[in-house]
Coordinates of C-alpha atoms in Angstrom, one line a residue:
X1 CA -1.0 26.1 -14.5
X2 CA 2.7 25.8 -14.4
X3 CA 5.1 22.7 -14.7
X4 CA 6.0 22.2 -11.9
X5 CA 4.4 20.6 -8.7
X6 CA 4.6 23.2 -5.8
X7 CA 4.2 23.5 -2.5
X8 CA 1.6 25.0 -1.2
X9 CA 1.6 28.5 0.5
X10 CA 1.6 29.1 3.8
X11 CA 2.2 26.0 5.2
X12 CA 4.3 25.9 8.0
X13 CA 7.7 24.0 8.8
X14 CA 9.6 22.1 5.9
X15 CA 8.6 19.1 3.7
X16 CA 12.1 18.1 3.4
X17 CA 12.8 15.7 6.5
X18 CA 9.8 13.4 5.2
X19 CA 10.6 13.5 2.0
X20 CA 13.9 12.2 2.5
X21 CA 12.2 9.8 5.0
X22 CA 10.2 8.2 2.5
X23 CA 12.6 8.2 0.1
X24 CA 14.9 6.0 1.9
X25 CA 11.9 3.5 3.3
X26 CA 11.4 3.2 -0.7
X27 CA 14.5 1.5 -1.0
X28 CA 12.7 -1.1 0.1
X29 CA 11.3 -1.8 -3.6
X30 CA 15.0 -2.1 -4.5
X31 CA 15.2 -6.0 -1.9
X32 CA 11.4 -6.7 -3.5
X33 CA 12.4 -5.8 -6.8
X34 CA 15.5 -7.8 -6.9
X35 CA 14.4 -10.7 -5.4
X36 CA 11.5 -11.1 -8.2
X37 CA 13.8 -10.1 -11.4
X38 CA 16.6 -12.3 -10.4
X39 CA 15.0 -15.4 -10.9
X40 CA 14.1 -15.1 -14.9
X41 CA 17.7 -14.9 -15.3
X42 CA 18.8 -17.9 -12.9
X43 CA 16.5 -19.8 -14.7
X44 CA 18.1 -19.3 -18.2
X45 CA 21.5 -20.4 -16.8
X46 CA 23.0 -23.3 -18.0
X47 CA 25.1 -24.3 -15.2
X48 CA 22.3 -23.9 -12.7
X49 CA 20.1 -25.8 -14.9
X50 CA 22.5 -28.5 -15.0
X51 CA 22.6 -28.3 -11.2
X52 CA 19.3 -28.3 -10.6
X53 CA 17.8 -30.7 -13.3
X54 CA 16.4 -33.7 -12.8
X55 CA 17.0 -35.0 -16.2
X56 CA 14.5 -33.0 -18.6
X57 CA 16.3 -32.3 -21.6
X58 CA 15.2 -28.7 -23.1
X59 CA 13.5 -30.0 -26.6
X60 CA 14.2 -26.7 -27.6
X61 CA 17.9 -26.1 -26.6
X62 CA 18.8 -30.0 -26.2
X63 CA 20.1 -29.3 -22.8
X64 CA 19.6 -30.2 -19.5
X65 CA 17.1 -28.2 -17.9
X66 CA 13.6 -28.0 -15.5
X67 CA 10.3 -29.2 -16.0
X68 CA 7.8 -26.6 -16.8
X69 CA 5.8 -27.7 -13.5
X70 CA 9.4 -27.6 -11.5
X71 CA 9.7 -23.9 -13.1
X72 CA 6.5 -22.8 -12.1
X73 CA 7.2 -24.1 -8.8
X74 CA 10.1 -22.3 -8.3
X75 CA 8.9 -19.0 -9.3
X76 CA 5.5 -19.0 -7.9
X77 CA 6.6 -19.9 -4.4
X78 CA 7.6 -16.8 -3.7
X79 CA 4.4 -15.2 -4.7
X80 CA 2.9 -17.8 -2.3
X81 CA 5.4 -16.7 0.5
X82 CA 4.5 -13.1 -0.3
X83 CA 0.8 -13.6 -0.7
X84 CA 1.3 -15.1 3.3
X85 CA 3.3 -12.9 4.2
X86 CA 1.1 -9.4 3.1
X87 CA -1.3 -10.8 4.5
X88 CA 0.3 -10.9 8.0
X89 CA 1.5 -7.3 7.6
X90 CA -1.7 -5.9 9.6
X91 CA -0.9 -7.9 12.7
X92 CA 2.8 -6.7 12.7
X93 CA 2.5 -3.2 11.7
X94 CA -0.4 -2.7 14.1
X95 CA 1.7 -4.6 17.3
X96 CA 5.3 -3.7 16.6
X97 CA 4.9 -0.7 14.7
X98 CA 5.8 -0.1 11.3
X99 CA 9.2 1.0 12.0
X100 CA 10.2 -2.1 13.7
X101 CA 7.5 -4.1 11.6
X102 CA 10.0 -3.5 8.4
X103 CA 13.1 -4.6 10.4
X104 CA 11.8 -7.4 11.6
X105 CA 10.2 -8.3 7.9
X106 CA 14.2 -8.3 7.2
X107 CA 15.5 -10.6 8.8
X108 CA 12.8 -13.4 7.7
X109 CA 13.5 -12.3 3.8
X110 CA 17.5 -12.9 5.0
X111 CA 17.0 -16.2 6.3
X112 CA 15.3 -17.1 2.9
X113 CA 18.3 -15.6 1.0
X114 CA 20.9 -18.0 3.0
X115 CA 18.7 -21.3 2.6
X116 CA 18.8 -20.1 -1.3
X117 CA 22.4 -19.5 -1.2
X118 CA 23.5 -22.7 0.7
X119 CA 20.6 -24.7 -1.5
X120 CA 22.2 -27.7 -4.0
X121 CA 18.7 -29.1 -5.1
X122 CA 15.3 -28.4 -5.7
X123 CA 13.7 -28.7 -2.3
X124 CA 16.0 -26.4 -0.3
X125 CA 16.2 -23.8 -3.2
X126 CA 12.1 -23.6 -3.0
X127 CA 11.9 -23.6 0.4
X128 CA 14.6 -20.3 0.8
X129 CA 12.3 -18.8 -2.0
X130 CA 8.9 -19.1 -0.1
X131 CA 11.0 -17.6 3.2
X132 CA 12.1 -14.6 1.4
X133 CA 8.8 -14.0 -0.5
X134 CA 7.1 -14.3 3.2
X135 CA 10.1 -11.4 4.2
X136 CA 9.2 -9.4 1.0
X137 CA 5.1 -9.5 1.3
X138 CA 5.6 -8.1 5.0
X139 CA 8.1 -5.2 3.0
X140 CA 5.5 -5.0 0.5
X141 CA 3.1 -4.0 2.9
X142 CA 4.7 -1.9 5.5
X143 CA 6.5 0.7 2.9
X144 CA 3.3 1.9 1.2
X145 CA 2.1 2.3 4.4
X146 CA 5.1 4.3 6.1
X147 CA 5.4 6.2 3.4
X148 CA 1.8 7.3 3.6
X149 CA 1.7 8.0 6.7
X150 CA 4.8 10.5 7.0
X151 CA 4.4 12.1 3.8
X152 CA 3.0 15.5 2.6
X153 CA -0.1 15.5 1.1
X154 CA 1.2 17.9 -1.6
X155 CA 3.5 15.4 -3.2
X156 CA 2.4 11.7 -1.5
X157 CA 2.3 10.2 -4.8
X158 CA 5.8 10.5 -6.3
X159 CA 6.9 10.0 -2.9
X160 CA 5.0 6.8 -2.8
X161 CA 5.4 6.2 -6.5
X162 CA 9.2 6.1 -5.7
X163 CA 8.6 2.6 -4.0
X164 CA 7.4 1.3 -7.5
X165 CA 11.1 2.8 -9.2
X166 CA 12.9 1.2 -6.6
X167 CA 11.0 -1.9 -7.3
X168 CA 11.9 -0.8 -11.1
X169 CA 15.8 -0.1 -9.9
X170 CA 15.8 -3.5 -8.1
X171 CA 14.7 -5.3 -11.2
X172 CA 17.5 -3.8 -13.1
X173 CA 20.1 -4.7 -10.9
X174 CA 18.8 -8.1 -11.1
X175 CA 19.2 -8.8 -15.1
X176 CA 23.0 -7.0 -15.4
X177 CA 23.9 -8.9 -11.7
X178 CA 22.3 -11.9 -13.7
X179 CA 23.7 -11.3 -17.3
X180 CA 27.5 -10.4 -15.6
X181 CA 27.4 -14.1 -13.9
X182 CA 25.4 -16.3 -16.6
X183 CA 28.1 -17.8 -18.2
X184 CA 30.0 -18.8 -14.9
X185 CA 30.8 -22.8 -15.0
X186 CA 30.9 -23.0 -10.8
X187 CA 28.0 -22.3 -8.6
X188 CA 29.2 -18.9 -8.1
X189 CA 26.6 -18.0 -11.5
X190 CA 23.2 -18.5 -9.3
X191 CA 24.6 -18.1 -5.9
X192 CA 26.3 -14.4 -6.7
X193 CA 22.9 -12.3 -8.0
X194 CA 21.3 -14.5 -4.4
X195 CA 24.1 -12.9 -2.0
X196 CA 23.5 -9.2 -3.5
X197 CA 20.3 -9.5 -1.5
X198 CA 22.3 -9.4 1.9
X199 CA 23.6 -5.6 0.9
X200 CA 19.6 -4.6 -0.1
X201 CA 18.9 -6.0 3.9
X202 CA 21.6 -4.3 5.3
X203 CA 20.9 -1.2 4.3
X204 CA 17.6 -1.3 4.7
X205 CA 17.7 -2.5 8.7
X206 CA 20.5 0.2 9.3
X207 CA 18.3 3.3 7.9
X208 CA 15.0 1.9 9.5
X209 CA 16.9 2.0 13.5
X210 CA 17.5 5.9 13.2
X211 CA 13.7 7.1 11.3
X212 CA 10.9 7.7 13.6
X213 CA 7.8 5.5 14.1
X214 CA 5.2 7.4 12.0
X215 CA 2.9 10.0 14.2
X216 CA -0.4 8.3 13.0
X217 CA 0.2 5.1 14.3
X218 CA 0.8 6.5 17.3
X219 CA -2.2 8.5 17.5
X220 CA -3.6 4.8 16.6
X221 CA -2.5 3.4 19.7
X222 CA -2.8 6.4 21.5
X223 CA -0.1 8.2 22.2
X224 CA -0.1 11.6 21.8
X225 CA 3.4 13.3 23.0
X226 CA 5.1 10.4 20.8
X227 CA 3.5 11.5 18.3
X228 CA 3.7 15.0 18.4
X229 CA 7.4 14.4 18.5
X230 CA 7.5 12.2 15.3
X231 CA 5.5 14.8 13.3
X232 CA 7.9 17.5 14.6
X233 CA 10.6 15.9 12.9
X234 CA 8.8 14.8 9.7
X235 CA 7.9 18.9 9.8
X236 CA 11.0 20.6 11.5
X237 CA 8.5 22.7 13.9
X238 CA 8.4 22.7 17.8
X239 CA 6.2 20.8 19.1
X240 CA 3.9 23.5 20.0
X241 CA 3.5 25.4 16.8
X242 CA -0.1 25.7 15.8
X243 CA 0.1 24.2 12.5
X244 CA 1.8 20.9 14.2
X245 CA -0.9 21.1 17.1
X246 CA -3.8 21.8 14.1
X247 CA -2.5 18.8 11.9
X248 CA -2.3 16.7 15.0
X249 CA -5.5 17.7 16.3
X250 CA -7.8 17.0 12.8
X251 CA -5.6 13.1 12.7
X252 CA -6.8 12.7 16.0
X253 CA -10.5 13.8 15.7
X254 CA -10.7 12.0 12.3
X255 CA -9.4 8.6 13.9
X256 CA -11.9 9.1 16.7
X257 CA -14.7 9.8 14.1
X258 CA -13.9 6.3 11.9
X259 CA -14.0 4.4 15.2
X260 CA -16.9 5.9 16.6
X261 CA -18.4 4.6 13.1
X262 CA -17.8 0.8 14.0
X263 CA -14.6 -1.2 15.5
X264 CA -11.7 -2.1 13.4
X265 CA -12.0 -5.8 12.6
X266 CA -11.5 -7.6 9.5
X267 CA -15.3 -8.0 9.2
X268 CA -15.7 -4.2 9.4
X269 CA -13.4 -4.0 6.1
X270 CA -16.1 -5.5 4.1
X271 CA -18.8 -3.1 5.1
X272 CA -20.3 0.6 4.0
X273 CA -17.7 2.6 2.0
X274 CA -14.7 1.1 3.8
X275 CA -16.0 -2.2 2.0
X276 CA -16.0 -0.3 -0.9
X277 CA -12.8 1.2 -0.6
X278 CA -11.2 -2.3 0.2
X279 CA -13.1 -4.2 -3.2
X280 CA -11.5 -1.1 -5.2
X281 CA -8.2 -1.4 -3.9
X282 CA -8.1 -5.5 -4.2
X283 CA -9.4 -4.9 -8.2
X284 CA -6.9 -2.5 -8.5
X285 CA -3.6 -4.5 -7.1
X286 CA -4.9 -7.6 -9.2
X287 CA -5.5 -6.0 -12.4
X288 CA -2.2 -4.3 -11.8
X289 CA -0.8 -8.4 -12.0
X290 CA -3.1 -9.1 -14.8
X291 CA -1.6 -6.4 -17.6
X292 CA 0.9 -9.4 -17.7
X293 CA 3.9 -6.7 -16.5
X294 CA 5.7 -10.2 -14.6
X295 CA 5.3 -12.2 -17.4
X296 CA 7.7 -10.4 -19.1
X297 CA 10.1 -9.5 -15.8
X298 CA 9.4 -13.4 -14.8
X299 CA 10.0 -15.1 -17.8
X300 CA 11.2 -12.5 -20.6
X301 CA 14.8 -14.0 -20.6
X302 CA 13.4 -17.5 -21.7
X303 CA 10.6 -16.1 -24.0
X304 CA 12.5 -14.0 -26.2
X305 CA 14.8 -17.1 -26.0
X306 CA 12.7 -19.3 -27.2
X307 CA 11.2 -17.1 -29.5
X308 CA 14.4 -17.4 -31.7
X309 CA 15.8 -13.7 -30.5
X310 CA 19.5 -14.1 -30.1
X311 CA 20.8 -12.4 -26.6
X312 CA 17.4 -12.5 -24.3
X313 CA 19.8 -11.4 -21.3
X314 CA 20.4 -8.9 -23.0
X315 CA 16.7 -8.0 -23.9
X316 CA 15.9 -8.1 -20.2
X317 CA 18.1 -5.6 -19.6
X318 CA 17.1 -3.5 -22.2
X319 CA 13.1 -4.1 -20.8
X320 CA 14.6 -3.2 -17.2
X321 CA 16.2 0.0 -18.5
X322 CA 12.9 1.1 -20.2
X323 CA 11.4 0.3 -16.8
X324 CA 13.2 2.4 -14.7
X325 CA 13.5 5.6 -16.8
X326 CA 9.7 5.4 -17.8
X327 CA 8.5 5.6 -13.7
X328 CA 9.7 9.4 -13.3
X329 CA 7.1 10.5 -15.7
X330 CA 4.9 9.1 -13.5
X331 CA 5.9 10.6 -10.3
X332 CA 5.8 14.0 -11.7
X333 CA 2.6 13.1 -13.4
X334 CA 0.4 11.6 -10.1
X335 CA 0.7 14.9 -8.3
X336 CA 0.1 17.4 -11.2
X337 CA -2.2 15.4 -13.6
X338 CA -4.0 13.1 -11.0
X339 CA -4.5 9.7 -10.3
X340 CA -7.3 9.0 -12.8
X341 CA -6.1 10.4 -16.3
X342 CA -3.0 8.4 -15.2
X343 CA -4.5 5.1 -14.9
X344 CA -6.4 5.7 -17.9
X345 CA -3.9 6.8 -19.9
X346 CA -1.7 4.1 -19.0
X347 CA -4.5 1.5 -19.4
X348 CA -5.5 2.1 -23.1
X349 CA -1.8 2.7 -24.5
X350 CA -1.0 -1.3 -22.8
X351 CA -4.4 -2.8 -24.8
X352 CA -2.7 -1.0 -28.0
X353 CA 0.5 -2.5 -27.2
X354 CA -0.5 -6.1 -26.1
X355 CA -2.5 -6.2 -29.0
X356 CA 0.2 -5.2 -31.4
X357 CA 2.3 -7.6 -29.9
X358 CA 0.2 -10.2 -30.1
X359 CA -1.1 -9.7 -33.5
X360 CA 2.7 -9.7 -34.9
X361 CA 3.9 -12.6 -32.7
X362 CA 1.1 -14.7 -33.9
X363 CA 1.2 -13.8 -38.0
X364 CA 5.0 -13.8 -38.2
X365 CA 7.0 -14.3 -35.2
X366 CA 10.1 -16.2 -37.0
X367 CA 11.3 -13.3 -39.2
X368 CA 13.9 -10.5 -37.9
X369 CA 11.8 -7.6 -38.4
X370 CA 8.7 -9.5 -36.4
X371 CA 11.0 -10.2 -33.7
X372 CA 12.2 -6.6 -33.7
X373 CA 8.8 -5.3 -33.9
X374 CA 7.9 -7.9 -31.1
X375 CA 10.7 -6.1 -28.8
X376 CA 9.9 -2.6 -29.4
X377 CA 6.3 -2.5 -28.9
X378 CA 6.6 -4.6 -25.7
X379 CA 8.7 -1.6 -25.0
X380 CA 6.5 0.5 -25.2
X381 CA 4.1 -0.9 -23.5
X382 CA 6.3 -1.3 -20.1
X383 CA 6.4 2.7 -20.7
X384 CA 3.0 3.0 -20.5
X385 CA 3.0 0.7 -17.2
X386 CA 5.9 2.3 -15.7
X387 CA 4.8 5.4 -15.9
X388 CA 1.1 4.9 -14.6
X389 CA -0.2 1.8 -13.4
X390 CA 3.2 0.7 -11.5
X391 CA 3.5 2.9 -9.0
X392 CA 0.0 4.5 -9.0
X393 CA -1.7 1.1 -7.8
X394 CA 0.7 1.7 -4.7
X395 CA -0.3 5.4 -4.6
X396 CA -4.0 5.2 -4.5
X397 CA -3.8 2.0 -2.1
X398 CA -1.9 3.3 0.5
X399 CA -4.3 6.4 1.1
X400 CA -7.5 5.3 0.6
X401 CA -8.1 4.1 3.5
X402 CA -8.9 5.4 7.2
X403 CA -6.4 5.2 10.2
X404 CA -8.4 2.5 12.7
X405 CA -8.2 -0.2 9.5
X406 CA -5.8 1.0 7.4
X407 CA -2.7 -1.5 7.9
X408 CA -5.6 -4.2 7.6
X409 CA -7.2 -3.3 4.5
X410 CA -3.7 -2.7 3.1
X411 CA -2.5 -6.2 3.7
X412 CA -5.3 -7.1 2.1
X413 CA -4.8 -5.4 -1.0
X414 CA -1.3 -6.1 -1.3
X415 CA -2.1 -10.0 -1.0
X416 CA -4.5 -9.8 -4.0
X417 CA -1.4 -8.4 -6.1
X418 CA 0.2 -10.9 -5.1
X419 CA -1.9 -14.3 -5.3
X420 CA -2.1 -13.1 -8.9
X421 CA 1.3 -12.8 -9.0
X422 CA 2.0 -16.0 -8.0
X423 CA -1.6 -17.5 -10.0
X424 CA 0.3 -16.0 -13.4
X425 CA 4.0 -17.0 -12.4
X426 CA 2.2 -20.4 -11.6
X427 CA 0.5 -21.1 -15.0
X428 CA 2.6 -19.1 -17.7
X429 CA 4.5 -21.6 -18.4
X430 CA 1.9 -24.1 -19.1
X431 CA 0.6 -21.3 -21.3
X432 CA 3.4 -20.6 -23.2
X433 CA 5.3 -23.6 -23.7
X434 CA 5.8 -26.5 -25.8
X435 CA 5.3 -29.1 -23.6
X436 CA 3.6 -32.1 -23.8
X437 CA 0.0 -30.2 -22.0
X438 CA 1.1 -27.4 -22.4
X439 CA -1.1 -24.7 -24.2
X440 CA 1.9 -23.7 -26.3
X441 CA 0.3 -20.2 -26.5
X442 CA 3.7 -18.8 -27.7
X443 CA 2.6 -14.8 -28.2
X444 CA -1.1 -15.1 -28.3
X445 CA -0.6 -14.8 -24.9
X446 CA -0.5 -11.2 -25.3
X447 CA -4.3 -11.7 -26.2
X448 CA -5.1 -12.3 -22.7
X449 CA -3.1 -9.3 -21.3
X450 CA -4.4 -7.2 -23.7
X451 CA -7.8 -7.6 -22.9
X452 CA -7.7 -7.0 -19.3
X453 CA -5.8 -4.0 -19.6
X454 CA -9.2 -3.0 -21.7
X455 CA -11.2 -4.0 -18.6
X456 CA -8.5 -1.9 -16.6
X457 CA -10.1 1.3 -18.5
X458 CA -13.8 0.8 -17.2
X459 CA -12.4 -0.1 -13.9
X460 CA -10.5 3.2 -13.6
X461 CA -13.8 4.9 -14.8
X462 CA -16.4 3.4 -12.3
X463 CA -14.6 3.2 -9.4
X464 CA -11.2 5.1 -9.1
X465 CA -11.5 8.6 -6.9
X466 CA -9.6 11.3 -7.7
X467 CA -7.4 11.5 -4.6
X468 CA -4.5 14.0 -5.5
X469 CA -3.6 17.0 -3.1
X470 CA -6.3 15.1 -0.6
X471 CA -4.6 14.6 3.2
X472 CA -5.4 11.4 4.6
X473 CA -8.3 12.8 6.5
X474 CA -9.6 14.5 3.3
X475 CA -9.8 11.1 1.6
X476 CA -12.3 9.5 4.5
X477 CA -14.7 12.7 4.1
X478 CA -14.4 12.4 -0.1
X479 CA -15.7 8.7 -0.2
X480 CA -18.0 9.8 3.0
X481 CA -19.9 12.9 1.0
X482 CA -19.2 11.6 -3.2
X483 CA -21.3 8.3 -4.1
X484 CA -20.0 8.2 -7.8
X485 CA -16.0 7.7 -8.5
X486 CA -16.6 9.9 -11.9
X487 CA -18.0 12.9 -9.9
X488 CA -15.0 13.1 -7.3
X489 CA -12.7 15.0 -9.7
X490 CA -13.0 18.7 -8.5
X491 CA -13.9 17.5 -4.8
X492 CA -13.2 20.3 -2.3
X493 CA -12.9 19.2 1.2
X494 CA -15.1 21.4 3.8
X495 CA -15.2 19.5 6.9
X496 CA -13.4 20.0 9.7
X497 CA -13.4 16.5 12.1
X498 CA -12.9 18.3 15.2
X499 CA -15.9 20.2 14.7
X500 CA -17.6 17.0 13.8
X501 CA -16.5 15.6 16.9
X502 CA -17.4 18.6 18.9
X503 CA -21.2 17.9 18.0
X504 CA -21.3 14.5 19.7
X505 CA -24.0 13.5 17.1
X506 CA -24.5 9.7 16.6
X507 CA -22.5 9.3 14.1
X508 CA -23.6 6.4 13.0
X509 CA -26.9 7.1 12.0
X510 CA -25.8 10.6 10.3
X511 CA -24.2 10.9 7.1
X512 CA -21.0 13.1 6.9
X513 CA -23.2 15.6 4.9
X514 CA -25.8 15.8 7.3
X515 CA -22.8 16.2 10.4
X516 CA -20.9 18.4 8.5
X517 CA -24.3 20.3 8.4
X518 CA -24.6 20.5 12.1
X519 CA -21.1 21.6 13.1
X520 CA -21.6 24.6 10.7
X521 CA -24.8 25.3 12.2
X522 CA -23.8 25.1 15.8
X523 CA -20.8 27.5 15.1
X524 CA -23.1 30.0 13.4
X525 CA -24.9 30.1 16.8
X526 CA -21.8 30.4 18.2
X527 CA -21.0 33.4 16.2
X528 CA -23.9 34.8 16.6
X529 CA -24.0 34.0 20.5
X530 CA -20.3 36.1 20.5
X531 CA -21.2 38.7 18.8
X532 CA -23.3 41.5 21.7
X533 CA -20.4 40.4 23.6
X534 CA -18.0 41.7 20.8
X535 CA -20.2 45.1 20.8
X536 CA -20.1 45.6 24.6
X537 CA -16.4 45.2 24.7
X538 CA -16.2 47.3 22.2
X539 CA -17.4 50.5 23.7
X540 CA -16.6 49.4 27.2

C-alpha cells in the first residue's frame, strides 16, 4: 500500500471543483475558531480588565481584574449562544438550504461582533458574546454538513478534517492578533482582535453567494434537475453522463429507502440504528470537549500565568502553532489509516500526556524545569488531539447519518460539543483558582482530563464504525447489515438501493440483509428469464 491517498480508478469527471468547494466552506472554522481563542487573551489584558472590573483586585497580580464567576460568565456565554444556536441548525439548513443557511448564520454572528465592539461594561460585552456564539453554533453545524454532502467519498475526511485546521488557523490568529494589541493603554487592545471578525464574515458571505446548494438537499426536498446540476459542477460531467445519472440515482433510491423506514422527526432520531448512530455521535462531540483541549485554548494565557511561567501570551502562541501544524497529519491520516486507529491512537497518547502533566504540575510546579516540562508535554498532547480527535469528531459526525434526518441529528451532535463546552468554560475557573470557593485545583486538573481521554479509548472500541472510503449511502447499509462497531473494519458494501427499491418489499419489517437478499434473487430470475431470449437472437 503506497503513501499516498489516491483516487480511485475509473471514476468519472474530476474531484477537483468539490474539493476546492469544501475547502473554502472550511474557512468557516477560521470565524469559529477565532471567535473562541480570542477571548483567553482579552481576558489577560490589563487595560480591558481595568475597563471592565468591578473592583476585584487579582490576589495574585494585585491588579484590577474580574471575578472568577464574571469570567466564567463571559466565556461560557458563548458556548450557551452556540449550544442554541446548533441546535437550531436543522430547522435552517432544512428550510433555507445550507447554502443560504451559512449566510444567513453570518449575519447573526456579525451583529454579536458589533455589540462586543461598541460594549463599555459587562452586560453589553456578554450579550454581543452570546449573539455571536448563536451565529457560530449555526456555522458549526452547517459546514460539516455542506462539506459532506459535496465531497468525494475518496477523500471526505481531510476535506472535512480541514474545517477542524481552520478552526486550528482561526485560534492562531487569535493569540498573535491578541499578543500584538495586549499592551495597548486605549480600548483599541480588546476592541482590535473583536473587529478582525468582520473580515472572517466577509469573506465567508462573499464565497457562499457564488457555490452551489448541495445536490443532496435537493434530492431531500425533491428536486431533481437542481440537483443534477449542482452535482455536475461538484463533478465537471454533463448532466447526462451515466456515472452523474448512477450517483444520482443510488442518492435518490437510498433517501426514498430511509423514509420509507419511518418519517424524519426528532422522535425518529432516538430510534433503531439511527438512535444509535445519534447516541454515538453526541458521546463522541462531548468527549471531544471533555479531553480538556478548551481548557487550555480558553484559559491557557492565565494558567500558565498564574502558574509562575513568564510570557503566557507567548505560550498561547506557541500551543496555537503546535495546533495547526499537528492537524495535517491527521487529514492525510483519516483517509489512508481510518477513522478508528486514529481516534485510538489519539486517545491513549492524551491519557499519557494529561497524566504526565498532572503528575509534574502537582509534585513540583514552582521550579523552571517543572514548568518547562509542564509546557512541553501539554504540547504534546495538543499533537495527539490535533492530529486525531479534532477534526475526526467532525469527520465521523457529519457522515454517519442518513439524508431524511441528517441536518437534525447533526445539530444535535454539535450541541452536545458544545453544552460541554460551555459546562467546562463555565466551571474551570472555579476549579482552578484561588478563590475564596474555589477548588484551587491548580494542575491536578489534568487528572480529570486524563481520565476521560482513558474512557475515550473504550468508547472508540465499542461503538466507533470504521467509515473510510464509505459514500454516504454505504454508511446507512454498514450500520444496517454490521451489529458490532469492532466487526465493521473490512466492511464491503454489496447493495445496490435501487434494486432495493425495485422490490417494493415492506421495508420495515425486512432487515437490509434479508432485502438485499431479495433484489439479488429477483435479478437472478431476471437473468435467467433473459437468457432463451439471448440464444434465439443469437442464431436468428
Amino acid at each position: 500500500m503506497g503513501l499516498m491517498v489516491k483516487r480511485p480508478e475509473g471514476m468519472a469527471g474530476s474531484a477537483t471543483p468539490a474539493i476546492v468547494v469544501g475547502l473554502f466552506v472550511a474557512f468557516g472554522g477560521v470565524l469559529f475558531g477565532y471567535d473562541t481563542g480570542t477571548i483567553g487573551g482579552i481576558l489577560a489584558m490589563p487595560y480591558w480588565q481595568d475597563q471592565f472590573s468591578t473592583g476585584y483586585i487579582n490576589p495574585k497580580t494585585n491588579h484590577l481584574d474580574v471575578t472568577a464567576s464574571q469570567s466564567s460568565e463571559i466565556v461560557s456565554i458563548l458556548s450557551a449562544g452556540t449550544f442554541f444556536g446548533s441546535l437550531s441548525a436543522s430547522p435552517m439548513g432544512d428550510l433555507l438550504g445550507r447554502r443560504l443557511g451559512m449566510i444567513a448564520s453570518t449575519f447573526v454572528f456579525t451583529f454579536g461582533v458589533i455589540l462586543q465592539v461598541a460594549a463599555t461594561e459587562i452586560p453589553l460585552f456578554v450579550a454581543g458574546r452570546f449573539f455571536a456564539g448563536f451565529g457560530v453554533g449555526l456555522i458549526s453545524a452547517l459546514i460539516p454538513l455542506y462539506q459532506s454532502e459535496t465531497s468525494p467519498k475518496w477523500i471526505r475526511g481531510a476535506i472535512v478534517g480541514c474545517y477542524q485546521l481552520a478552526i486550528t488557523i482561526g485560534l492562531l490568529i487569535a493569540s498573535i492578533v491578541d499578543n500584538a494589541t495586549k499592551n495597548r493603554q486605549d480600548t483599541g487592545s480588546y476592541r482590535i482582535p473583536i473587529a478582525v471578525q468582520f473580515a472572517w464574515a466577509i469573506i465567508l458571505v462573499i464565497g457562499m453567494l457564488v457555490l452551489p446548494e448541495t445536490p443532496r438537499y435537493h434530492i431531500k426536498q425533491n428536486r431533481p434537475e437542481q440537483a443534477a446540476k449542482s452535482l455536475s459542477r461538484l463533478r465537471r460531467l454533463d448532466q447526462d453522463h451515466p456515472a452523474l445519472v448512477e450517483e444520482l440515482a443510488e442518492i435518490q433510491a437510498n433517501h426514498d429507502y430511509e423514509l420509507s423506514l419511518g418519517a424524519s422527526s426528532y422522535i425518529e432520531c432516538f430510534k433503531g440504528t439511527l438512535g444509535k448512530r445519534l447516541i454515538t455521535g453526541c458521546l463522541l462531540q462531548g468527549l471531544q470537549q471533555l479531553t480538556g483541549v478548551n481548557f487550555i485554548f480558553y484559559y491557557g494565557a492565565s494558567f500558565f500565568k498564574n502558574s509562575g511561567i513568564g510570557n503566557g501570551f507567548i505560550i498561547s502562541v506557541i500551543t496555537n502553532v503546535v495546533n495547526v501544524c499537528s492537524t495535517f497529519p491527521g487529514l492525510y491520516l483519516v483517509d489512508k489509516w481510518g477513522r478508528r486507529p486514529l481516534l485510538m491512537f489519539g486517545a491513549v497518547g492524551m491519557f499519557v500526556c494529561q497524566y504526565i502533566v498532572a503528575i509534574v504540575g502537582t509534585a513540583d510546579g514552582s521550579s523552571h524545569s517543572a514548568n518547562q516540562a509542564l509546557i512541553a508535554f501539554v504540547c504534546i498532547y495538543i499533537f495527539f488531539f490535533a492530529c486525531s480527535w479534532g477534526p475526526v469528531a467532525w469527520v465521523v459526525t457529519g457522515e454517519m447519518f442518513p439524508l431524511k434526518s441528517r441536518a437534525k441529528c447533526l445539530s444535535m451532535t454539535t450541541a452536545t460539543n458544545w453544552l460541554l463546552n460551555w459546562a467546562i468554560a463555565y466551571a474551570t475557573p472555579y476549579m482552578v483558582d484561588a478563590g475564596p470557593g474555589d477548588a484551587n485545583l491548580g494542575a491536578k486538573v489534568f487528572f480529570i482530563w486524563g481520565t476521560f481521554c482513558l474512557i475515550c479509548t473504550f468508547f472508540v472500541w465499542g461503538m466507533i464504525y470504521e467509515t473510510k472510503g464509505l459514500s454516504l449511502e454505504q454508511v446507512d447499509e454498514l450500520y444496517g447489515k454490521v451489529g458490532k462497531a469492532w466487526q465493521s473494519k473490512g466492511f464491503v458494501p454489496t447493495v445496490s438501493f435501487q434494486e432495493v427499491q425495485d422490490l417494493g418489499a415492506n421495508v420495515r419489517q425486512t432487515s437490509l440483509a434479508d432485502l438485499e437478499a431479495g433484489a439479488g434473487r429477483k435479478k437472478s430470475v431476471a437473468h435467467v428469464d433473459d437468457s432463451p431470449n439471448m440464444v434465439n437472437e443469437k442464431y436468428t
